[in-house]
PDB file of C-alpha atoms in Angstrom:
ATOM      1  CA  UNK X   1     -80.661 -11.525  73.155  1.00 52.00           C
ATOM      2  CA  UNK X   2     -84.165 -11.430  72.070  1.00 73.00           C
ATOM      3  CA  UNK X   3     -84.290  -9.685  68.304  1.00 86.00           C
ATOM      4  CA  UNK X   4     -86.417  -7.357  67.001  1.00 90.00           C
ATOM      5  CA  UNK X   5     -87.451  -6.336  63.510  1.00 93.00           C
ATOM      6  CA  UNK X   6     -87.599  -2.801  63.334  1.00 92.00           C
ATOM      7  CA  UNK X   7     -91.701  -3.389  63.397  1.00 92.00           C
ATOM      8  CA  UNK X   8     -91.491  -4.761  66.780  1.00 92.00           C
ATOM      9  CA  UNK X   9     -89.323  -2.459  67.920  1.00 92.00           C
ATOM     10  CA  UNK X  10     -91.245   0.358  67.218  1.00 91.00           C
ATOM     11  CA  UNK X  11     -94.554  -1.117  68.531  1.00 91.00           C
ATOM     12  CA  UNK X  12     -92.242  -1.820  72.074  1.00 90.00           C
ATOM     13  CA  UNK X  13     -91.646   1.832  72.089  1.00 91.00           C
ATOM     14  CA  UNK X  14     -94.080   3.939  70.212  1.00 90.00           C
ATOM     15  CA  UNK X  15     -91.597   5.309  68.013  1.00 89.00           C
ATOM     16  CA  UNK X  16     -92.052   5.262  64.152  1.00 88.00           C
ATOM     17  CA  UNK X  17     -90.295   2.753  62.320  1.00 88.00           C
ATOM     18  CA  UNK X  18     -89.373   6.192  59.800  1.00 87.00           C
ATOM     19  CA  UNK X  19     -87.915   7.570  62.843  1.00 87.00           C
ATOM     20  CA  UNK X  20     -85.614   4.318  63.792  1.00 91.00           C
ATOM     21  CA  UNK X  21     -84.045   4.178  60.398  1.00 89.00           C
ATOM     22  CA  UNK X  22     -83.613   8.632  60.428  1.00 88.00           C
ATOM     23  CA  UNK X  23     -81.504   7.364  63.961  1.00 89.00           C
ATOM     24  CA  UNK X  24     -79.985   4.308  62.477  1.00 90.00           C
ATOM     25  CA  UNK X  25     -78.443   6.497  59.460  1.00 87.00           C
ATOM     26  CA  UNK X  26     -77.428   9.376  62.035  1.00 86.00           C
ATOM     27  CA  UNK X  27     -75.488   6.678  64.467  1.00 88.00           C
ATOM     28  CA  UNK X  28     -78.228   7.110  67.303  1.00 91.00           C
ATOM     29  CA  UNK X  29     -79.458   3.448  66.957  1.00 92.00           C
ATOM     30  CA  UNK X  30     -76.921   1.010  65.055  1.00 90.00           C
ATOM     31  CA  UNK X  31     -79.051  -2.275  64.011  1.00 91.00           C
ATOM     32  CA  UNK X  32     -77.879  -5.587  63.356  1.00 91.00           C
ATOM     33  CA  UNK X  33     -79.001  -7.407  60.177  1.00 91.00           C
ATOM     34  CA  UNK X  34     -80.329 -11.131  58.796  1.00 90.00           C
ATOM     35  CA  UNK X  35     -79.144 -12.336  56.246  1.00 90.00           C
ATOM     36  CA  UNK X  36     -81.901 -11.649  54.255  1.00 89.00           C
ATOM     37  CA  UNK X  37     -80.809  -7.798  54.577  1.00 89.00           C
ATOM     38  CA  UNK X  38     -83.846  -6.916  57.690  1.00 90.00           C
ATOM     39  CA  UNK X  39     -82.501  -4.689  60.503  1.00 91.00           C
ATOM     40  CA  UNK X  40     -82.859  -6.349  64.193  1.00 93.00           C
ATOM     41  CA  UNK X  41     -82.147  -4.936  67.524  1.00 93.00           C
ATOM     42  CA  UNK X  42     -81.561  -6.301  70.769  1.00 89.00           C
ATOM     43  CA  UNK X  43     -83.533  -5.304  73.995  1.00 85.00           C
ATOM     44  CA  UNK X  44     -80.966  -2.788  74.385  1.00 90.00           C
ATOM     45  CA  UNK X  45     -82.423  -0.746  71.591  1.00 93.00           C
ATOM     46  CA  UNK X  46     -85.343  -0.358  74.009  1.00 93.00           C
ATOM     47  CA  UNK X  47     -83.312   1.694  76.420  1.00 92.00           C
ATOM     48  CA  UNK X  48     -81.152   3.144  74.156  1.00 93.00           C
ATOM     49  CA  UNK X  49     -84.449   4.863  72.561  1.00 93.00           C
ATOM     50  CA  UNK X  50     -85.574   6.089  76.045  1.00 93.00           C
ATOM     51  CA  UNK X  51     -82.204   7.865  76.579  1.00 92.00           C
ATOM     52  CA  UNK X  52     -83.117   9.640  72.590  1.00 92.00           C
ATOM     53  CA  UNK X  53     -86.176  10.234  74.063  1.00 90.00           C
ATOM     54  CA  UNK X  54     -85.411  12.040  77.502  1.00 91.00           C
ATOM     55  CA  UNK X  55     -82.723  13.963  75.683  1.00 90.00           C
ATOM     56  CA  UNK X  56     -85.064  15.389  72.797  1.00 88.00           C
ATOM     57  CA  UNK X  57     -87.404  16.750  75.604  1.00 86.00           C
ATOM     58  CA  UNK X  58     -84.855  18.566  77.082  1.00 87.00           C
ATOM     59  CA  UNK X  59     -84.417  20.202  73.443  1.00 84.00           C
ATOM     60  CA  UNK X  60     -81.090  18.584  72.556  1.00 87.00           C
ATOM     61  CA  UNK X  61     -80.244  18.709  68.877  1.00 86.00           C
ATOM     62  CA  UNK X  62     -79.235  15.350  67.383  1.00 87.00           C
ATOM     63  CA  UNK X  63     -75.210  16.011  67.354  1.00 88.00           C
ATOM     64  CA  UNK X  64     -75.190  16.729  70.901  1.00 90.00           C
ATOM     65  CA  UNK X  65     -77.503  13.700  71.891  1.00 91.00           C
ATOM     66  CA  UNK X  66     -74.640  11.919  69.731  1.00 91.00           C
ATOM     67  CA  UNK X  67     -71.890  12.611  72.058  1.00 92.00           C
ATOM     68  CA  UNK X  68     -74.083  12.412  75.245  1.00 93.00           C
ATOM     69  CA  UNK X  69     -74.499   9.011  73.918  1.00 93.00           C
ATOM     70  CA  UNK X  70     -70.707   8.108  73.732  1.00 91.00           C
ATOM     71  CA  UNK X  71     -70.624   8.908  77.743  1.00 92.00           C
ATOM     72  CA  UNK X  72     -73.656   7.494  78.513  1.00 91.00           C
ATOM     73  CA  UNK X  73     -72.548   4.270  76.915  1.00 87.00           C
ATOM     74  CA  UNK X  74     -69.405   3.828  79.060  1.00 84.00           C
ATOM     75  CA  UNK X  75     -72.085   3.161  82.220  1.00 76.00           C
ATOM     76  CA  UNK X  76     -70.711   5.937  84.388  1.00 85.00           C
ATOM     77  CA  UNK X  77     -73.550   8.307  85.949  1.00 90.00           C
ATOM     78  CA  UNK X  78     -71.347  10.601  87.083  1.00 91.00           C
ATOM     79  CA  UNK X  79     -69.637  11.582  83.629  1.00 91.00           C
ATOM     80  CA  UNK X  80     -73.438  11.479  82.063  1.00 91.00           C
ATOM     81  CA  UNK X  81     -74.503  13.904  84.737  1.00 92.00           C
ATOM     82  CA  UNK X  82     -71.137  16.698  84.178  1.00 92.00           C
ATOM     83  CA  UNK X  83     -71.378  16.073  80.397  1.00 91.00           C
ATOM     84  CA  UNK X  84     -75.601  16.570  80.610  1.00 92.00           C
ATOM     85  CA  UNK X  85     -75.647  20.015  83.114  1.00 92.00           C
ATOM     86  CA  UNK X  86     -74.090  22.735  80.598  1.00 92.00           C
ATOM     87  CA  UNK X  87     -76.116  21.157  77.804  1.00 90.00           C
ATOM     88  CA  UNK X  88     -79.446  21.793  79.511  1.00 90.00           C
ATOM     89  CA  UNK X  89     -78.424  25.218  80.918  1.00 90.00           C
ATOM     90  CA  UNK X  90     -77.485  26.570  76.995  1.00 88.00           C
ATOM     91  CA  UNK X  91     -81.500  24.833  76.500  1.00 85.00           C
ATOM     92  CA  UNK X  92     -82.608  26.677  79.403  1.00 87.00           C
ATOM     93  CA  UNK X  93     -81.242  30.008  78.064  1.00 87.00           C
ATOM     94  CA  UNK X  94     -82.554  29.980  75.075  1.00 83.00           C
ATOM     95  CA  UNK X  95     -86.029  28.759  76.530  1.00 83.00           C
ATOM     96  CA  UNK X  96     -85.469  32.026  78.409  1.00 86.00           C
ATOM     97  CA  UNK X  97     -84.926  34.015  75.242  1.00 83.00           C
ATOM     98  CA  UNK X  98     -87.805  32.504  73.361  1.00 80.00           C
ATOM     99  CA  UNK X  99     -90.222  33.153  76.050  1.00 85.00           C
ATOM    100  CA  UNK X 100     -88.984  37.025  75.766  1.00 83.00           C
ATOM    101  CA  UNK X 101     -89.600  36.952  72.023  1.00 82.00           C
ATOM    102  CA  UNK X 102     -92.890  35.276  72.571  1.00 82.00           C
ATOM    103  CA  UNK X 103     -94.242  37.779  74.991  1.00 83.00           C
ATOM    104  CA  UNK X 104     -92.900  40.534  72.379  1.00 83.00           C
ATOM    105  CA  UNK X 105     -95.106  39.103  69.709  1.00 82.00           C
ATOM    106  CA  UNK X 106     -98.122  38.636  72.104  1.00 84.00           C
ATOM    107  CA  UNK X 107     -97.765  42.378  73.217  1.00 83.00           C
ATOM    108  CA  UNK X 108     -97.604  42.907  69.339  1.00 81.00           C
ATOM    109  CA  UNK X 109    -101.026  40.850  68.720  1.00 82.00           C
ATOM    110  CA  UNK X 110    -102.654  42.378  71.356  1.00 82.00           C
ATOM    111  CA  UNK X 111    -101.901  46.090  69.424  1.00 80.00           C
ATOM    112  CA  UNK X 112    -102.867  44.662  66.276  1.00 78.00           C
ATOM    113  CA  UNK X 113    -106.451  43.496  67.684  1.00 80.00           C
ATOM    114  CA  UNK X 114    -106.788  46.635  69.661  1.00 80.00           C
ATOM    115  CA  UNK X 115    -106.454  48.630  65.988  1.00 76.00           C
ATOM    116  CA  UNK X 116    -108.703  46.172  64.445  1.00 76.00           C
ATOM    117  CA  UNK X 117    -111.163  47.234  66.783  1.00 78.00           C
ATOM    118  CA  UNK X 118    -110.783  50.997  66.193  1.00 76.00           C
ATOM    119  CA  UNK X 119    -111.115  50.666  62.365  1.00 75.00           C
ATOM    120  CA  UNK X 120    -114.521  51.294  61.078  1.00 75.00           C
ATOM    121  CA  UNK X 121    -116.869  48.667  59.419  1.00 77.00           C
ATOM    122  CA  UNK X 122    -117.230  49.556  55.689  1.00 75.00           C
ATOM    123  CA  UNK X 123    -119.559  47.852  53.115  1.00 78.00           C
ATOM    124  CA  UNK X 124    -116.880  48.230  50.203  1.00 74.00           C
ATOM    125  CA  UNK X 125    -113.787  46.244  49.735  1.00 74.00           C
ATOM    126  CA  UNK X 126    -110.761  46.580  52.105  1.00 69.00           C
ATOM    127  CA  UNK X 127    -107.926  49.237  50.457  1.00 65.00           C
ATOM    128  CA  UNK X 128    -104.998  51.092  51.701  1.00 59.00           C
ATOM    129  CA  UNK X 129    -106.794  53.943  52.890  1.00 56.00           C
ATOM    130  CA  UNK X 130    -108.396  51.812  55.520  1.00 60.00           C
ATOM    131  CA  UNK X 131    -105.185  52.074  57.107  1.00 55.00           C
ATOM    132  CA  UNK X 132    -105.384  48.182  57.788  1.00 52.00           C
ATOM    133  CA  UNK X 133    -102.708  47.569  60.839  1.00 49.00           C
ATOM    134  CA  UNK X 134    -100.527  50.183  59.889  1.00 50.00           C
ATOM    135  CA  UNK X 135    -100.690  51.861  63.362  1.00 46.00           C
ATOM    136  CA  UNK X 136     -99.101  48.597  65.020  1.00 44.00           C
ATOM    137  CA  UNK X 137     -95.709  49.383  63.117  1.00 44.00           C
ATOM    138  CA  UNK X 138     -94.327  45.535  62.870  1.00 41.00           C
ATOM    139  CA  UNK X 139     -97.062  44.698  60.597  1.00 40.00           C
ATOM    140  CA  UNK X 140     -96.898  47.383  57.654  1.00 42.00           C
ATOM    141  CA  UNK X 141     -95.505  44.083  55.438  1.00 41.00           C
ATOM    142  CA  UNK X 142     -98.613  42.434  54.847  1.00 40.00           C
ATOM    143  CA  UNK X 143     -96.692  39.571  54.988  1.00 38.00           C
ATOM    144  CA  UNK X 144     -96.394  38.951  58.847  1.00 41.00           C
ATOM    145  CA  UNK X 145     -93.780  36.499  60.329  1.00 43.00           C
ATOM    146  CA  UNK X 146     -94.380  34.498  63.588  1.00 43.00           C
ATOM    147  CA  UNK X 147     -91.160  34.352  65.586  1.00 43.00           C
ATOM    148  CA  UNK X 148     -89.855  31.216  64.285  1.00 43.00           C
ATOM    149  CA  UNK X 149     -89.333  32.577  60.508  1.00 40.00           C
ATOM    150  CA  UNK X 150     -85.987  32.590  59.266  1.00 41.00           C
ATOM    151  CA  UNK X 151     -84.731  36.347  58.975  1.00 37.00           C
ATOM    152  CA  UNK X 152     -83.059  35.369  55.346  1.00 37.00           C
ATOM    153  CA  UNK X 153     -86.218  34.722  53.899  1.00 40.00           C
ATOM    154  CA  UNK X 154     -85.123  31.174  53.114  1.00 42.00           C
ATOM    155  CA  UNK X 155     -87.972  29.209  54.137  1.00 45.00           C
ATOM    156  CA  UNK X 156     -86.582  27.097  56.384  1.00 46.00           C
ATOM    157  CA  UNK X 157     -86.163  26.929  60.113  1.00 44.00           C
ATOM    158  CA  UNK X 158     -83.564  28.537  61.554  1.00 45.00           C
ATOM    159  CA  UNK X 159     -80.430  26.062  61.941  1.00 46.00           C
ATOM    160  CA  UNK X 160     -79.652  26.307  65.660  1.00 52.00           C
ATOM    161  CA  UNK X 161     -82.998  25.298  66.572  1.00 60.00           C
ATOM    162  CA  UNK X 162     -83.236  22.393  68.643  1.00 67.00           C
ATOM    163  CA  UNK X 163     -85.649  19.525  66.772  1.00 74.00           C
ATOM    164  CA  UNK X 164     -87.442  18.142  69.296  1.00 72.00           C
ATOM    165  CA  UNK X 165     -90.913  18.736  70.898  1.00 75.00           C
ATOM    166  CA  UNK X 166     -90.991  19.490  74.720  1.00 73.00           C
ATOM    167  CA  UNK X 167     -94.638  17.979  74.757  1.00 74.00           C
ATOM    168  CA  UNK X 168     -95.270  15.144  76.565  1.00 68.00           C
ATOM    169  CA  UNK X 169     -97.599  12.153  75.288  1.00 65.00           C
ATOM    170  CA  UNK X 170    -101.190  13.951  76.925  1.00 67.00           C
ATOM    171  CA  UNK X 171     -99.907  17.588  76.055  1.00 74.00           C
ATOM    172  CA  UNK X 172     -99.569  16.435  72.168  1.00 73.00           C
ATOM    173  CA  UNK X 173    -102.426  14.857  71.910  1.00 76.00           C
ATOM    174  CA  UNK X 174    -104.213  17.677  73.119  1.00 81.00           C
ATOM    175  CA  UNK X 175    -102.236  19.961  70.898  1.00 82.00           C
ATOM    176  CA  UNK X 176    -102.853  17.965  67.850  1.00 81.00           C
ATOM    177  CA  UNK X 177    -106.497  17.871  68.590  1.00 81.00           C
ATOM    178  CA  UNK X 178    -105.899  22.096  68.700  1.00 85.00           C
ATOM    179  CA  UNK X 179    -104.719  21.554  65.250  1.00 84.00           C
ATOM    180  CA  UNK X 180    -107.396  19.382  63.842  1.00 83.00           C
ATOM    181  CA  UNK X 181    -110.729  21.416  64.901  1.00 82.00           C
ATOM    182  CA  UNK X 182    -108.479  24.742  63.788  1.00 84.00           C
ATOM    183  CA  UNK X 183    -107.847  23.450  60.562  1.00 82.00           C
ATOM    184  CA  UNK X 184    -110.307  21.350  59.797  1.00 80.00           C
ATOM    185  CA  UNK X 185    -111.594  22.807  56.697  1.00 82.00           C
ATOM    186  CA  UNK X 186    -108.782  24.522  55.262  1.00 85.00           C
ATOM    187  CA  UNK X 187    -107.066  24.271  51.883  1.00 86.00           C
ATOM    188  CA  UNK X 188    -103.854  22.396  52.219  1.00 82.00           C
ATOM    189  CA  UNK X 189    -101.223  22.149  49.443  1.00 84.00           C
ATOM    190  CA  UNK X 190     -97.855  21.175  49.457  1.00 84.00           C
ATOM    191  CA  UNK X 191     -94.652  23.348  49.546  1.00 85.00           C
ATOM    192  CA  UNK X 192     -90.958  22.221  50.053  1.00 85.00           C
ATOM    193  CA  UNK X 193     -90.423  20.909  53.792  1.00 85.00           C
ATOM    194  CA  UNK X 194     -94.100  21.621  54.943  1.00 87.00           C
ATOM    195  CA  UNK X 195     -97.675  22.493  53.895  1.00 85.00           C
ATOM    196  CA  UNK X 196     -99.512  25.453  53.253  1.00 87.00           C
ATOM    197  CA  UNK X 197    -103.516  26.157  54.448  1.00 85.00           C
ATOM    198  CA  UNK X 198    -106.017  28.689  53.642  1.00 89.00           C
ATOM    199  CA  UNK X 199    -108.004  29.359  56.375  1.00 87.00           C
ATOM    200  CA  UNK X 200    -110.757  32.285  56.771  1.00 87.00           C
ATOM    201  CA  UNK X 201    -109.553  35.458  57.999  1.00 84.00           C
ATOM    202  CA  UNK X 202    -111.621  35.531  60.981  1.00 83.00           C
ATOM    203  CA  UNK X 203    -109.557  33.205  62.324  1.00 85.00           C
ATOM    204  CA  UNK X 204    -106.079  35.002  62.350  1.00 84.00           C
ATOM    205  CA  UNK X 205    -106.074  35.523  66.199  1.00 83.00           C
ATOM    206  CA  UNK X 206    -106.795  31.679  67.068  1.00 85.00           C
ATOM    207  CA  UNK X 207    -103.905  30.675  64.268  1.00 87.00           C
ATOM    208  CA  UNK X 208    -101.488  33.057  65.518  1.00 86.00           C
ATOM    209  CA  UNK X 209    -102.150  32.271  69.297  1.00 85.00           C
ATOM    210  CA  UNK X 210    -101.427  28.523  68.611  1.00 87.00           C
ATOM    211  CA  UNK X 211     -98.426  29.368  66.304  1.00 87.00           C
ATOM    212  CA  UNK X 212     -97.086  31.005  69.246  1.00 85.00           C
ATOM    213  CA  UNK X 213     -97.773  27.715  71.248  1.00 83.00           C
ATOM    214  CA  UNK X 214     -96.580  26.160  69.070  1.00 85.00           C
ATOM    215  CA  UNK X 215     -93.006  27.753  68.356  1.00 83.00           C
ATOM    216  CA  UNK X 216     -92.737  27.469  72.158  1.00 81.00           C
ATOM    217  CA  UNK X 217     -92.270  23.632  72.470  1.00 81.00           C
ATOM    218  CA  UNK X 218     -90.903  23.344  69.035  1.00 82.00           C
ATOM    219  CA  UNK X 219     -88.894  26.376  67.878  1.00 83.00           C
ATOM    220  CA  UNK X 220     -87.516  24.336  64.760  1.00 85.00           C
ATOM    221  CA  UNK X 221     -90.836  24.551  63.087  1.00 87.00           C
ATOM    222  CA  UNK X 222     -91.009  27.719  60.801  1.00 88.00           C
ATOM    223  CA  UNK X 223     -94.493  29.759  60.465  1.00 88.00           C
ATOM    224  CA  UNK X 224     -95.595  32.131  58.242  1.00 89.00           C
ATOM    225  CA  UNK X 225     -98.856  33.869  58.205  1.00 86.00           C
ATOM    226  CA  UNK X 226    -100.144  36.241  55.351  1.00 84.00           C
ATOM    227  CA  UNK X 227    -103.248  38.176  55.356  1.00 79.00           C
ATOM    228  CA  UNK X 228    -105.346  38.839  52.480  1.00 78.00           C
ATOM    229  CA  UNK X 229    -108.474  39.561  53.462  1.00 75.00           C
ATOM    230  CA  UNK X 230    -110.787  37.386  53.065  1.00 82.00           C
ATOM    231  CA  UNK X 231    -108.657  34.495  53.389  1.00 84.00           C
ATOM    232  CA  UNK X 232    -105.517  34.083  55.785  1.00 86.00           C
ATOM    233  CA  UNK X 233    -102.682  31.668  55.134  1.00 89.00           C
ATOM    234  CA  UNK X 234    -100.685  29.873  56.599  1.00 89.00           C
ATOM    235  CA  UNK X 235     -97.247  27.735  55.920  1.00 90.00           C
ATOM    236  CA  UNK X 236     -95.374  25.540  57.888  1.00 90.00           C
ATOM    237  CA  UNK X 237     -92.218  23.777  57.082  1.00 89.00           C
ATOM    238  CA  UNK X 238     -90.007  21.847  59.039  1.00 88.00           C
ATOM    239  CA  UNK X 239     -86.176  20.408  59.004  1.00 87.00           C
ATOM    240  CA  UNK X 240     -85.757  17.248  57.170  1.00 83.00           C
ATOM    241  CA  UNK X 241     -84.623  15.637  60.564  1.00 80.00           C
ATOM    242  CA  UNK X 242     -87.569  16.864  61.841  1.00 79.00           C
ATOM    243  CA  UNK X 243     -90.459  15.915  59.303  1.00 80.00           C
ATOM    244  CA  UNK X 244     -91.421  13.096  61.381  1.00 77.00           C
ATOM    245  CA  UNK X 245     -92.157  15.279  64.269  1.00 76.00           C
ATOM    246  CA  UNK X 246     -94.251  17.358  61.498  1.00 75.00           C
ATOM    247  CA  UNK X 247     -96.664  14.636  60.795  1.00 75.00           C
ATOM    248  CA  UNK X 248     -96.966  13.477  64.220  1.00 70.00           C
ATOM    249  CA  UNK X 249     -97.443  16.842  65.906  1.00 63.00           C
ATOM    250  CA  UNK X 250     -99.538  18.332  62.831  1.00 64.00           C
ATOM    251  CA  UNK X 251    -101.042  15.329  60.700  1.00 59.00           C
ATOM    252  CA  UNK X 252    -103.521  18.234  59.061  1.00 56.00           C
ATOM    253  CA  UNK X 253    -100.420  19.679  57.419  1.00 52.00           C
ATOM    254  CA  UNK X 254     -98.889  16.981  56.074  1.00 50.00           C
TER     255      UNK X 254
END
């Protein structure tokens, strides 16, 4: 067996050594140890990490990819492929139900604009009277809500979300690149599990169009957008299990 330090390993595979030792202390990846106390892993690691990784795209939550595991280790296809179908059906489902929910919120958007358009430019500052997006019904709360936020209020994403991005390598890349120009100047200060930015409010339709991407591929991450004229912001927060995908997926945030 040829043994890796956890360095190594992730080098091999392009996957953080913070992620490794999150799947080491959730029995994904057991490691071995010297007796100096340093985690190695056999070559086997390498294709137990591709399994992790083929599951999370198909939005598996870490339990389930647990037990798929278990079968998966026993070598028989068969039992990998009747234990693997209902799982990806429930994902395909909800993928089904999000996309409804996003096309609601788009339709929603598109109102909002359309209202924007009809108001008339004033010199003086923005007050009630202007009737600011009160016609689209869903936004009377200034404080507006992509999909993903949690309905309690709690600030975090909702449980049954699936942590894992259905991105591949090019379509991330490109997406964090999204992120970068977007939010290149912003204000960015911490809150618990995530970051929030201050962007200008010109740019409310370009945030909440890549929010929307966004909560499509990763529908653990929870958004919130405010608007007080002239400034719009913006928080993001994340899972702990999923804080690594956070700072790979949106390094501006973080």
């Amino acid at each position: 067996m040829n043994a890796m330090r956890i360095s190594q390993l992730a080098e091999r595979t392009g996957v953080p050594a913070t992620t490794l030792r999150f799947y080491e202390s959730e029995g994904l990846l057991p490691a071995d140890r010297t007796p100096a106390g340093y985690r190695v892993y056999g070559d086997g690691a390498v294709e137990r990490l591709g399994f992790i990784g083929a599951a999370k795209h198909l939005g598996l939550p870490l339990d389930e990819i647990a037990e798929l595991l278990g079968v998966w280790e026993s070598g028989v296809c068969a039992d990998v492929k009747a234990d693997l179908r209902p799982r990806v059906a429930a994902r395909r489902a909800e993928a089904e139900a999000r996309i409804a929910e996003l096309e609601a919120f788009s339709q929603e958007l598109a109102r909002a604009l359309a209202h924007l358009d009809a108001l008339p430019d004033r010199s003086g500052r923005c007050d009630p009277e202007c009737g600011f997006l009160t016609s689209t019904g869903a936004y009377d709360d200034p404080a507006m809500a992509a999909p993903t936020a949690h309905p309690e209020g709690t600030g975090q994403a909702p449980a049954s979300a699936p942590v894992a991005c259905s991105l591949d390598g090019s379509g991330m890349g490109e997406r964090v690149e999204q992120w970068r120009q977007l939010t290149a100047d912003a204000e960015c200060e911490p809150v618990e599990g995530g970051a929030r930015l201050t962007l200008a409010a010109e740019r409310m339709t370009a945030v909440a169009e890549l929010v929307a991407a966004e909560a499509a591929c990763c529908p653990f991450f929870d958004f919130r957008l405010h608007l007080a004229p002239p400034v719009l912001c913006l928080e993001v927060r994340a899972p702990a299990e999923g804080a690594d995908l956070l700072a790979e997926l949106l390094p501006g945030l973080t």
